[in-house]
Short mmCIF file of C-alpha atoms and ligand atoms in Angstrom, two decimals:
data_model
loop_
_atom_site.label_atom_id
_atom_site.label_comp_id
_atom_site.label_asym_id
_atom_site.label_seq_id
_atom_site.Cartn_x
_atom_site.Cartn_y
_atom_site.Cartn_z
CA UNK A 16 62.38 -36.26 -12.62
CA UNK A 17 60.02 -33.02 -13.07
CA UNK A 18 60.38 -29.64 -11.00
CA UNK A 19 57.08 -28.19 -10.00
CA UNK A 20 56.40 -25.19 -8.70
CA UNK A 21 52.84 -24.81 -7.16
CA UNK A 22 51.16 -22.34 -5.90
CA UNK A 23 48.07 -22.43 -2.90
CA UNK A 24 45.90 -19.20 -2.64
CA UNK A 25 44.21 -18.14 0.59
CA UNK A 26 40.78 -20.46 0.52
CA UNK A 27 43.46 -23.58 -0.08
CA UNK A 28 45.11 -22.47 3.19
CA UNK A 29 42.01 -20.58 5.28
CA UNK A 30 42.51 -23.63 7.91
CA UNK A 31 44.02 -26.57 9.25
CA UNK A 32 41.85 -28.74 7.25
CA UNK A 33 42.97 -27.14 4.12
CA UNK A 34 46.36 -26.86 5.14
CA UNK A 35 45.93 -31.04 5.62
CA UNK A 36 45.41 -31.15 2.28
CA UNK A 37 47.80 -29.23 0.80
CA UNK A 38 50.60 -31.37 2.73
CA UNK A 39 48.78 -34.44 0.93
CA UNK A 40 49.07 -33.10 -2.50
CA UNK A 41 52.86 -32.21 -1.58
CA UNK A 42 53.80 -35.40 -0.21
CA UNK A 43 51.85 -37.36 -3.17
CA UNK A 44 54.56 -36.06 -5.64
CA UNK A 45 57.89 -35.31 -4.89
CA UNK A 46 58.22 -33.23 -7.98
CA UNK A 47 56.11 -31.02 -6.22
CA UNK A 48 59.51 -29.03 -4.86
CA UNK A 49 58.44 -25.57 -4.74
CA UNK A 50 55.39 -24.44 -2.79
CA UNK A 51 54.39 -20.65 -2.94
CA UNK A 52 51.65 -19.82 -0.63
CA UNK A 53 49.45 -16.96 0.03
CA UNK A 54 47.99 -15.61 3.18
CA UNK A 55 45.29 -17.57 5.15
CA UNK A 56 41.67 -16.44 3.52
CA UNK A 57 38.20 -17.29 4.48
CA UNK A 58 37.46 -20.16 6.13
CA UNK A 59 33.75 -19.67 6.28
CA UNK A 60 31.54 -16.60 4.52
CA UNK A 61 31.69 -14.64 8.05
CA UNK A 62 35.36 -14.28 8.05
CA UNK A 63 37.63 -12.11 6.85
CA UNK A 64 40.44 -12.64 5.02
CA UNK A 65 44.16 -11.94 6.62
CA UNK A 66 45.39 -9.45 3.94
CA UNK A 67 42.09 -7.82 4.17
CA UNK A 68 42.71 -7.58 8.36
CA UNK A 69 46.15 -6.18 7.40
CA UNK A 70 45.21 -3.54 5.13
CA UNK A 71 42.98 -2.43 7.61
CA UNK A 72 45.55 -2.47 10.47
CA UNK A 73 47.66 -0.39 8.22
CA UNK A 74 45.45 2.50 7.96
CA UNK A 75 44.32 2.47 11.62
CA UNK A 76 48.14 2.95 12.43
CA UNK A 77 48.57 5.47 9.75
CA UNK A 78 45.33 7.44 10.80
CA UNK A 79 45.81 7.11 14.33
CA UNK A 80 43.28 4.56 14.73
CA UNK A 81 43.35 1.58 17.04
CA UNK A 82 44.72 -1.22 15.61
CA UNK A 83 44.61 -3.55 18.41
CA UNK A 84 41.35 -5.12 17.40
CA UNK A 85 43.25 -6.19 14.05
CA UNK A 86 46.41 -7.69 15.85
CA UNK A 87 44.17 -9.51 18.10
CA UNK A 88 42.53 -11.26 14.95
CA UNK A 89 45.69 -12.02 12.83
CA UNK A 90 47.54 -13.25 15.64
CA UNK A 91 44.29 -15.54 17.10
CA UNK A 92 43.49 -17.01 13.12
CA UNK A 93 47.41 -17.88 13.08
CA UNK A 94 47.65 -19.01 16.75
CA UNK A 95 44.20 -21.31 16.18
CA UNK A 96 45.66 -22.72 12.70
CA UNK A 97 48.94 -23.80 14.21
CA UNK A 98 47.39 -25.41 17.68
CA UNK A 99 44.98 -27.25 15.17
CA UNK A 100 48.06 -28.57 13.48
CA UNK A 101 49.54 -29.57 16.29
CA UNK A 102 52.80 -27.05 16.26
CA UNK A 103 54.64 -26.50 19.07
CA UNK A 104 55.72 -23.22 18.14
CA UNK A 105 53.01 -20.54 19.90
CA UNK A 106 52.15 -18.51 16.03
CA UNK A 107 49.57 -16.05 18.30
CA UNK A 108 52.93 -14.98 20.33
CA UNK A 109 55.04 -14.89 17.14
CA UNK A 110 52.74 -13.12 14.75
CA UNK A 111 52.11 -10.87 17.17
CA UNK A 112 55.45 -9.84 18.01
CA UNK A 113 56.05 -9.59 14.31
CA UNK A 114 53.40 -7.22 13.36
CA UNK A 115 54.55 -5.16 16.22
CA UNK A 116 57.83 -5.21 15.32
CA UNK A 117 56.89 -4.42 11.64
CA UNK A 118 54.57 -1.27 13.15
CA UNK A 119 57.15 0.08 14.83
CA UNK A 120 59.98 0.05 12.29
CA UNK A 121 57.82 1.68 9.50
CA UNK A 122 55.41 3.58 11.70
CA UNK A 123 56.80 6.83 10.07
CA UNK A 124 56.01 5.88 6.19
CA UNK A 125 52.86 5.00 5.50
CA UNK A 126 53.31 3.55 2.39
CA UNK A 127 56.48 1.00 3.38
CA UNK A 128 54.32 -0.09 6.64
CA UNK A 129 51.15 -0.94 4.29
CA UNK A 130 53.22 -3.02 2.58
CA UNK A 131 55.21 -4.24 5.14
CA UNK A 132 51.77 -5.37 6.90
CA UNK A 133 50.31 -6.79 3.82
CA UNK A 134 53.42 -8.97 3.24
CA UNK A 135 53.11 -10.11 6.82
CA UNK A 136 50.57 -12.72 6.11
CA UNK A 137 51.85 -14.49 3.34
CA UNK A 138 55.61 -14.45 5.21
CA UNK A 139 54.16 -15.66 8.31
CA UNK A 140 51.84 -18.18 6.42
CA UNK A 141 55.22 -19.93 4.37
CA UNK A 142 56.68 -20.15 7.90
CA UNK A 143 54.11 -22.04 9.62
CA UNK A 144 53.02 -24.25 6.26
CA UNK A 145 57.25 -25.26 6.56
CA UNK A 146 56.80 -26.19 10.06
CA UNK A 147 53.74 -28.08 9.64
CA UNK A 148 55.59 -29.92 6.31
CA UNK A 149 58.46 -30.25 8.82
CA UNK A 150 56.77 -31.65 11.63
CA UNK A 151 55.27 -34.43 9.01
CA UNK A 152 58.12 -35.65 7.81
CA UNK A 153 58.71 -33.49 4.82
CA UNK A 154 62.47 -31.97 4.49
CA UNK A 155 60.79 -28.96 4.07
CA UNK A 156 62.70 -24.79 4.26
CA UNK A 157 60.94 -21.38 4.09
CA UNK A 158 62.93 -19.46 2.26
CA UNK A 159 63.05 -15.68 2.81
CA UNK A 160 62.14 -13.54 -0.70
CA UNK A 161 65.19 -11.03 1.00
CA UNK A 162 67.79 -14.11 0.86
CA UNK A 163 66.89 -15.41 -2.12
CA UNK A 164 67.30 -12.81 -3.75
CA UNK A 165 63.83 -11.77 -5.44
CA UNK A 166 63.89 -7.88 -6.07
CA UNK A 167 60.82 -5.88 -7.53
CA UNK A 168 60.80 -1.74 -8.30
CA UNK A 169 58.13 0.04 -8.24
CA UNK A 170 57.98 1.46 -11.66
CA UNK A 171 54.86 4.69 -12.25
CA UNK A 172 53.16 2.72 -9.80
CA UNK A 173 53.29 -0.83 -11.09
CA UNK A 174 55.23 -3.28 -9.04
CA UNK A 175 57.29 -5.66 -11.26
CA UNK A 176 59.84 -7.81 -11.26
CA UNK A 177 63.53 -6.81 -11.96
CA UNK A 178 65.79 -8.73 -14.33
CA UNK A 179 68.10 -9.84 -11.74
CA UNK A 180 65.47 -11.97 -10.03
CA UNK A 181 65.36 -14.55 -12.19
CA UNK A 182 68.64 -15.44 -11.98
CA UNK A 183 69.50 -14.68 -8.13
CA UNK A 184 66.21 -17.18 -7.67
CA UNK A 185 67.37 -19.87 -9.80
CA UNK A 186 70.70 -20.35 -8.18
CA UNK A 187 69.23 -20.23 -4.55
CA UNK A 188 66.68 -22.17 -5.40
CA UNK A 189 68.46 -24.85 -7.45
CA UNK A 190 71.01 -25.57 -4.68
CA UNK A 191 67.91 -26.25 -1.86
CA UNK A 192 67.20 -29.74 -1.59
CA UNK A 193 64.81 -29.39 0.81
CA UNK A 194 60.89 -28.88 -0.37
CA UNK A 195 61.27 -24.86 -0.43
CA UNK A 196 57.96 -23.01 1.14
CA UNK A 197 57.81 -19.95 -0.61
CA UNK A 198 55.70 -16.74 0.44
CA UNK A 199 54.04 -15.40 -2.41
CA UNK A 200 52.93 -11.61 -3.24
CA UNK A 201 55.79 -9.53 -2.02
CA UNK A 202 59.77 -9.13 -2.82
CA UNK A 203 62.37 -6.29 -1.78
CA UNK A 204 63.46 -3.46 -4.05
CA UNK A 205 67.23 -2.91 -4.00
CA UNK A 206 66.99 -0.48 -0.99
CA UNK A 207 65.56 -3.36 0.87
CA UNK A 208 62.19 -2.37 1.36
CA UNK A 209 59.16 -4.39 1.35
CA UNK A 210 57.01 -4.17 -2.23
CA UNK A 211 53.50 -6.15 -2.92
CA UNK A 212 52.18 -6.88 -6.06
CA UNK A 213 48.54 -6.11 -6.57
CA UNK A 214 46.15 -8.46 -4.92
CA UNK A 215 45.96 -11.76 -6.00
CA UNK A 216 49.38 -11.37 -6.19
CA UNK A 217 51.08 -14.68 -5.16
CA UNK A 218 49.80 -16.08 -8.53
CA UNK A 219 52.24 -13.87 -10.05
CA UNK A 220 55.12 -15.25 -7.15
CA UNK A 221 54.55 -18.66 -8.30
CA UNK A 222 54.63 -18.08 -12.02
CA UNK A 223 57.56 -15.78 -11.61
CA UNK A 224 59.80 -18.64 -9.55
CA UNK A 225 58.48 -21.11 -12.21
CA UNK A 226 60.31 -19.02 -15.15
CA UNK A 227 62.78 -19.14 -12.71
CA UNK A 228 63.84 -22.64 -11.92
CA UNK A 229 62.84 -23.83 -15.41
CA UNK A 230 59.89 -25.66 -13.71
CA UNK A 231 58.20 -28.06 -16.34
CA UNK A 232 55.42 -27.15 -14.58
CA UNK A 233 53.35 -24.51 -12.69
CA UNK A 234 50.78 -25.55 -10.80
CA UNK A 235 48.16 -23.28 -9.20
CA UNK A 236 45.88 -24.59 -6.69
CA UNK A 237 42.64 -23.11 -5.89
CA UNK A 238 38.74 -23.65 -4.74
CA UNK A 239 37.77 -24.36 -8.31
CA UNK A 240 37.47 -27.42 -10.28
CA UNK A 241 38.59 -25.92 -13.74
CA UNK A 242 37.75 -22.93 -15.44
CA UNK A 243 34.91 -23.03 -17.63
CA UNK A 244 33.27 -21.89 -20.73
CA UNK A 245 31.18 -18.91 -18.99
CA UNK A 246 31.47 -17.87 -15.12
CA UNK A 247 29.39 -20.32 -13.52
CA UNK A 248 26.99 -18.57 -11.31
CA UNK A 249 25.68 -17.83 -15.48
CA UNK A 250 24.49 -20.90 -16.46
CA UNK A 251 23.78 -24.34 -14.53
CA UNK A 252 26.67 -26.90 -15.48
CA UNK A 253 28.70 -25.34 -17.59
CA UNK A 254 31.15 -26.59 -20.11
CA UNK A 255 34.60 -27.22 -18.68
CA UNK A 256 37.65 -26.56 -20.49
CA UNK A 257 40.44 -29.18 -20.56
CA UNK A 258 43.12 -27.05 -22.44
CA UNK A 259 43.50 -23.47 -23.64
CA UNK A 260 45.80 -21.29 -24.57
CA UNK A 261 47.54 -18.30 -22.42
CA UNK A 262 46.28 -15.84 -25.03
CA UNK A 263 43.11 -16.93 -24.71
CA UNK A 264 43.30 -17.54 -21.09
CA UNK A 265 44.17 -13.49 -21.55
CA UNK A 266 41.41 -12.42 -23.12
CA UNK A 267 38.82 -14.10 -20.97
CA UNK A 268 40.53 -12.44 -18.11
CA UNK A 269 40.37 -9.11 -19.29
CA UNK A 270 36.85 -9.27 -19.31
CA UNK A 271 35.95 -10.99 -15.76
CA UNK A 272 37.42 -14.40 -15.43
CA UNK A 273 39.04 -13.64 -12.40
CA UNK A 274 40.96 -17.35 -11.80
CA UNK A 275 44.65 -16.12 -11.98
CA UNK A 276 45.98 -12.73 -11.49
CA UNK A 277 46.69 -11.19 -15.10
CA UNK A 278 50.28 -10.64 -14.47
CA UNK A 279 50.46 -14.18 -13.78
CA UNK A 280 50.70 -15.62 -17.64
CA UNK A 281 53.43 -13.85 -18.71
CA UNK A 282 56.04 -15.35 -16.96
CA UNK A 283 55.28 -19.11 -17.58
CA UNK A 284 54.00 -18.05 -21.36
CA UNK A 285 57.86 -16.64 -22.42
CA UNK A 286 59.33 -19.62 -21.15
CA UNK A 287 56.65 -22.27 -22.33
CA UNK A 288 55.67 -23.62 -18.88
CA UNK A 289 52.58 -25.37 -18.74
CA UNK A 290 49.88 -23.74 -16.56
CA UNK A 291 47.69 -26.23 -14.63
CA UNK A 292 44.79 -24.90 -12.74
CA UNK A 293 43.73 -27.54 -10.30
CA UNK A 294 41.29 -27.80 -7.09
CA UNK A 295 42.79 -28.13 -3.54
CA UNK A 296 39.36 -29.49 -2.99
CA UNK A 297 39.57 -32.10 -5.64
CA UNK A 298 43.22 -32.64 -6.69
CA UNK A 299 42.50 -35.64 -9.05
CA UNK A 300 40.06 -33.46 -11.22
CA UNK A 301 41.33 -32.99 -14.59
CA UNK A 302 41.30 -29.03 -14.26
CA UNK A 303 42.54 -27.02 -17.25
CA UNK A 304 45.72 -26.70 -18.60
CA UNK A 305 46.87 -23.77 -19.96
CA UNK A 306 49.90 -23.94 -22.67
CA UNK A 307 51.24 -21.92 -26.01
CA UNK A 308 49.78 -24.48 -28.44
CA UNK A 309 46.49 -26.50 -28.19
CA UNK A 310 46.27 -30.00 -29.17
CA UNK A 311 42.89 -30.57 -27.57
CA UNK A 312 39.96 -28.52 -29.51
CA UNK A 313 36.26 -29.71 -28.56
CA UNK A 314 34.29 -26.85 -30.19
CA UNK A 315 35.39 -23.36 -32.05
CA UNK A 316 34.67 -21.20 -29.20
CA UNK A 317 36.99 -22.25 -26.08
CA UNK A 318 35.29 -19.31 -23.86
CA UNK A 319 32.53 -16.23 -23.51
CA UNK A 320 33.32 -13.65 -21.04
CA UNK A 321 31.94 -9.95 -20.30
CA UNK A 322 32.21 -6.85 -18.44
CA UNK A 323 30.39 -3.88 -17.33
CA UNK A 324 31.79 -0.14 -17.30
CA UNK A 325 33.28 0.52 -20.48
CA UNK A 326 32.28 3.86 -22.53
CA UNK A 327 33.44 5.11 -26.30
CA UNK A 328 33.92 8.05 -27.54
CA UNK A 329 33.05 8.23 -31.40
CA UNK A 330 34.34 10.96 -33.79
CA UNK A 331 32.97 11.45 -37.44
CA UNK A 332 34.54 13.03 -39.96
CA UNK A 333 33.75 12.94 -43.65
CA UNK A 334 37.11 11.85 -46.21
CA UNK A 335 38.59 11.28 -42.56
CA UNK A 336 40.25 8.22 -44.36
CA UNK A 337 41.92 10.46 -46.55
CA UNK A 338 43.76 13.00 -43.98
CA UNK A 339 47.10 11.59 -42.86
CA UNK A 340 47.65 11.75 -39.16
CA UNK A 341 44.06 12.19 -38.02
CA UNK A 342 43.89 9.21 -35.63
CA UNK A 343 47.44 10.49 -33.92
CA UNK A 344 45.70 14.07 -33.52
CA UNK A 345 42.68 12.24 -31.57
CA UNK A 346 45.49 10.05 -29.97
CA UNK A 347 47.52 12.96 -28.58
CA UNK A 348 44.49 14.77 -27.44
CA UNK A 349 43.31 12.42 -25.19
CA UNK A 350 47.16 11.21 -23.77
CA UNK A 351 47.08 14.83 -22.81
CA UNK A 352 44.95 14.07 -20.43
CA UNK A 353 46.73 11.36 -19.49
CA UNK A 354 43.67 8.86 -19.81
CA UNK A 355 44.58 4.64 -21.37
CA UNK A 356 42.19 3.84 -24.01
CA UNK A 357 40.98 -0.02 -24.67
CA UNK A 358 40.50 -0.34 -28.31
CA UNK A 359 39.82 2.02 -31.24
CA UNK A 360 37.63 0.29 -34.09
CA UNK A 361 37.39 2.48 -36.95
CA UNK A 362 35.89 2.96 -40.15
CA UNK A 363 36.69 4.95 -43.34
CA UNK A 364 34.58 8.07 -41.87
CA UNK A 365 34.57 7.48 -38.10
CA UNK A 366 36.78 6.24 -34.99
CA UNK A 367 35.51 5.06 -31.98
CA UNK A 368 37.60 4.68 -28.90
CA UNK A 369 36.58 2.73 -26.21
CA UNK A 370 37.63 3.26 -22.61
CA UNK A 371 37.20 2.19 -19.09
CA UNK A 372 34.25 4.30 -17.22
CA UNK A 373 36.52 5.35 -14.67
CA UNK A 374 39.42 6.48 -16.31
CA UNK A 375 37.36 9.22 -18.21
CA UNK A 376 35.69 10.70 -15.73
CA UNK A 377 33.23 13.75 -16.77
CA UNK A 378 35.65 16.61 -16.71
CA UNK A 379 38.20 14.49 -18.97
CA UNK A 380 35.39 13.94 -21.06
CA UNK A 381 34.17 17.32 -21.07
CA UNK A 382 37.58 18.86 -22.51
CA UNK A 383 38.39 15.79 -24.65
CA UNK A 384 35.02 16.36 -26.46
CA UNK A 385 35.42 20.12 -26.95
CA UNK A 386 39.01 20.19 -28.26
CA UNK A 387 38.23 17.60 -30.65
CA UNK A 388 35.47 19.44 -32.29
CA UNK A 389 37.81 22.85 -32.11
CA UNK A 390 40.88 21.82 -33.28
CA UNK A 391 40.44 18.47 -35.44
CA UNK A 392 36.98 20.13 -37.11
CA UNK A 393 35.01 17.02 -36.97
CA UNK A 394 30.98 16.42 -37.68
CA UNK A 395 29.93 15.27 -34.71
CA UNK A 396 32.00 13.87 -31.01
CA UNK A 397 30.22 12.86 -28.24
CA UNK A 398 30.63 9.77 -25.83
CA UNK A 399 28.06 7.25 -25.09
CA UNK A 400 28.03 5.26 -21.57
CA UNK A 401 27.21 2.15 -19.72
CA UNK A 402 28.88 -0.30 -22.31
CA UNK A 403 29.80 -3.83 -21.57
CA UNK A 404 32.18 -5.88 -23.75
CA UNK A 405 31.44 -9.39 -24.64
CA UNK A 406 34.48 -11.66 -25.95
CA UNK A 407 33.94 -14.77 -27.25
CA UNK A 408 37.24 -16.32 -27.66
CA UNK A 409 38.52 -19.59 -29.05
CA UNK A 410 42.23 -20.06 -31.39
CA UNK A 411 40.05 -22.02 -33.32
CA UNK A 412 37.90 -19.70 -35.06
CA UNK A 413 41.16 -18.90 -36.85
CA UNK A 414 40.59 -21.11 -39.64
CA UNK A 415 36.72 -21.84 -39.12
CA UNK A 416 33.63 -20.23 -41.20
CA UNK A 417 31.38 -18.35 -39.97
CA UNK A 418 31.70 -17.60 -36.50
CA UNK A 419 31.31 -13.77 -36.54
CA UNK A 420 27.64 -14.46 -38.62
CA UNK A 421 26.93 -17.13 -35.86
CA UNK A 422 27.45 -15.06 -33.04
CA UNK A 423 25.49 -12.10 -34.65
CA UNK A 424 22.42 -13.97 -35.03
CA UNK A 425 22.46 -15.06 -31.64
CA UNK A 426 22.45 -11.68 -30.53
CA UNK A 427 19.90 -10.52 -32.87
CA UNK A 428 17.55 -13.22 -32.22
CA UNK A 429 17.35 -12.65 -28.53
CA UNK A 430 17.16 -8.60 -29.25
CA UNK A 431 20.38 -7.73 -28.66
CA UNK A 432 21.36 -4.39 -30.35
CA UNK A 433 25.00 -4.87 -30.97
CA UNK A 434 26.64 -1.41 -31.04
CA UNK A 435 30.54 -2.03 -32.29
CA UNK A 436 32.38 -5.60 -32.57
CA UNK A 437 35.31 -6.04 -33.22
CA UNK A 438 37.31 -8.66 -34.34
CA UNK A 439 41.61 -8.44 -33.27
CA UNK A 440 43.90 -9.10 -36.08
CA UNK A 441 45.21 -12.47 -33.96
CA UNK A 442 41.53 -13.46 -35.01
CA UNK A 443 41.09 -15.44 -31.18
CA UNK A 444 38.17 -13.51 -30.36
CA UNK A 445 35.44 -10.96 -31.28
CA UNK A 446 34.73 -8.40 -28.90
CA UNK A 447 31.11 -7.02 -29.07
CA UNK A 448 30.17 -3.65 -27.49
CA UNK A 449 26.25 -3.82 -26.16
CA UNK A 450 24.12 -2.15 -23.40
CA UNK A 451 25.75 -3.17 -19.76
CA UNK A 452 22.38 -4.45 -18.87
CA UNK A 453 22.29 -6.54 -21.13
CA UNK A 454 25.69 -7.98 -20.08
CA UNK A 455 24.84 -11.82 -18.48
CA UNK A 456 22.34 -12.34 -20.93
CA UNK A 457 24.23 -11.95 -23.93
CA UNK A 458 27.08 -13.97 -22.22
CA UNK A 459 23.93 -17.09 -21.98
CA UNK A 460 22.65 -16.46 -25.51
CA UNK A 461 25.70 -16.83 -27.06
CA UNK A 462 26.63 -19.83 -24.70
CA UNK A 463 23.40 -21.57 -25.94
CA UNK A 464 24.65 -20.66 -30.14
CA UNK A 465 27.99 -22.40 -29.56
CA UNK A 466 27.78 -24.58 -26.73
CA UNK A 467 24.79 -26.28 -27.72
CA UNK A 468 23.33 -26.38 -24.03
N1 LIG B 550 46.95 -12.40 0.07
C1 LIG B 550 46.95 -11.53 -1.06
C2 LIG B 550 45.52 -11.16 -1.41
O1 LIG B 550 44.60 -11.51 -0.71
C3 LIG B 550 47.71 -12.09 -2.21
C4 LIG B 550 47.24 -13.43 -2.70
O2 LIG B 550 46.48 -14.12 -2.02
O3 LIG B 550 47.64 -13.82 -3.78
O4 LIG B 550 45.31 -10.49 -2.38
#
């Protein structure tokens, strides 16, 4: 028998219809044992999504605001969900008294009652998905993130997982033999306060109880037949992919495929747990699978992704390949300033350093620039702007011909002025630096060179 642990975000659970589904896919497998879910989203365009409702009642509360309005709308979308599933239990009534009760005991921290509001949807959302699971025959639990022991910290900022967790889950989870519902994107630090991960964050949940129980599988539903080659709003029909890898899977998300949260592969990668993206609107597609090592190759590139608002900061300096430490002097000059760079290409007489727009903003940039050309007596330093970065990406180009001369003429032939590429020494993908307007039209001409469509 298999354990899998799968994972619904908000569009697979936005109604009563959806939630229909989802209790079919359950119910089709019984190795699907572990169900993480997320807060209710959009049901149609007009709506808004729960989280989105409770960040907003958090700030009216902390500002003074009235919140009311807010209540009203969580409670009502829960209420109307539960009465279309035919639950006895009144949800308007319950999630009502819940975000009151949450309100009032964090009223006084602004920080612990945003998160205690934002966990409030997906908590209330496992509860009534076990009900409904229940009340169809399923032997179905919610299980509390507090009692099974799933602690985070908040370390600089960044809400992770603590070491403890993995274990703690495994042993409470391992002894339930009921279908265990799940809430996703929140856990308790040791004090026993509430902590969220960033949004999207029950993709990370369901990976992170995967690791956990040794699932042999994680499966994460969404709205989404597969991912594919480009973003599809780029290109009509684009080409799906069957299988990839998580490092590629990586690099396509850093530059705007959005499918999974990015914390999400990390988990499932270390402990070799095949990732299967699937559609809650079309559970018998094939979607893409997502594992350490490909079997499945139809073409060299597997995917071409890009991204706007990237800038670099080149520095020239003749015989700079010859003075030791000169890349740790521009290093330490800009962590100073405390601002993350991206990637540094270099060349025997110049360094380039590329970083997000927003981290250097124009001060930073102003007294980055100026102590470089004091104190590291450099030719020229200055920073251009409005970058995107293209990455084509594929394991296969590994040990194919060619590619990087392929790609280039692509871009040259449709007037693209390529200002740096890059190519990482994993050799999965080439990252090309061009003008962000030219951004979704690269992303098509190079889809056209290697896809052939
Ligand atoms: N509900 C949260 C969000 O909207 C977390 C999630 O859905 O994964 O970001």
């Amino acid at each position: 028998m298999e354990e899998i642990v799968c994972k619904f975000g908000g569009s697979s659970l936005a109604s009563a219809e959806q939630i229909r589904k989802v209790w079919h896919i359950i119910e089709s497998d019984p190795n699907r044992r572990y169900v993480v879910v997320s807060a209710p989203g959009k049901a149609n365009p007009g709506e808004t999504k729960i989280t989105d409702l409770l960040i907003n009642l958090a700030s009216a509360v902390t500002n003074h605001f009235e919140g009311q309005h807010y209540i009203d709308l969580v409670a009502q979308k829960f209420g109307q969900i539960a009465r279309d599933l035919g639950l006895e239990k009144d949800y308007e009534v319950l999630v009502r008294q819940d975000l009151n009760d949450r309100i009032e005991k964090y009223k006084n921290n602004s920080q612990a009652l945003m998160n205690a509001l934002k966990a409030a949807g997906e908590d209330n959302n496992a509860k009534l998905v076990a009900d409904f699971f229940k009340k169809q025959g399923l032997p179905a639990i919610y299980v509390s993130p507090a009692e099974a022991g799933f602690y985070l910290e908040n370390h600089k900022g960044v809400v992770r997982c603590l070491p403890d967790s993995y274990d703690n889950l495994r042993e409470y989870l391992l002894e339930r033999h009921e279908l265990v519902v799940f809430p996703g994107f929140f856990g308790y630090d040791k004090e026993g306060n509430i902590l969220t991960f960033t949004r999207g964050g029950s993709d990370v949940t369901g990976s992170l109880l995967a690791a956990s129980v040794q699932a042999d599988r994680y499966e994460n539903f969404t709205d989404v037949d597969c991912v594919y080659a480009v973003k599809p709003d780029l290109v009509p029909n684009p080409h799906p992919i069957k299988e990839m890898t998580y490092d590629e899977m990586r690099e396509l998300a850093y530059t705007g495929f959005n499918i999974l949260h990015e914390d999400a592969l990390e988990p499932v990668r270390r402990h070799n747990i095949p990732l299967h993206i699937l559609n809650t609107n079309n559970p018998g597609g094939m979607g893409t699978i997502i594992v350490n090592r490909r079997t499945d190759f139809d073409g060299i590139l597997t995917g071409i992704s890009g991204k706007k608002g990237f800038c670099v900061l080149h520095v020239e300096k003749y015989l700079m390949n010859q003075e030791v430490g000169f890349a740790m002097d521009v290093l330490k000059i800009i962590a100073d300033y405390n601002v993350p760079f991206e990637h540094m290409p270099s060349g025997i007489d110049s360094l380039s350093i590329i970083f997000r727009e927003e981290v250097l903003t124009p001060d930073k940039e102003r007294l980055i620039v100026n102590r470089i050309l004091k104190e590291l007596e450099v030719d020229a330093c200055y920073v251009t702007h409005e970058l995107a970065i293209i990455m084509a990406v594929g394991v296969a180009m590994k040990n194919a011909v060619g590619v990087l001369s392929r790609a280039v003429s692509a871009l040259s032939a449709a007037g693209i002025n390529i200002e740096l590429v890059v190519q990482g020494p994993s050799e999965i993908s080439i990252l090309f630096g061009i003008k962000s307007t030219l951004c979704n039209y690269a992303i098509r001409e190079l889809y056209k060179a290697f896809f052939n469509r």
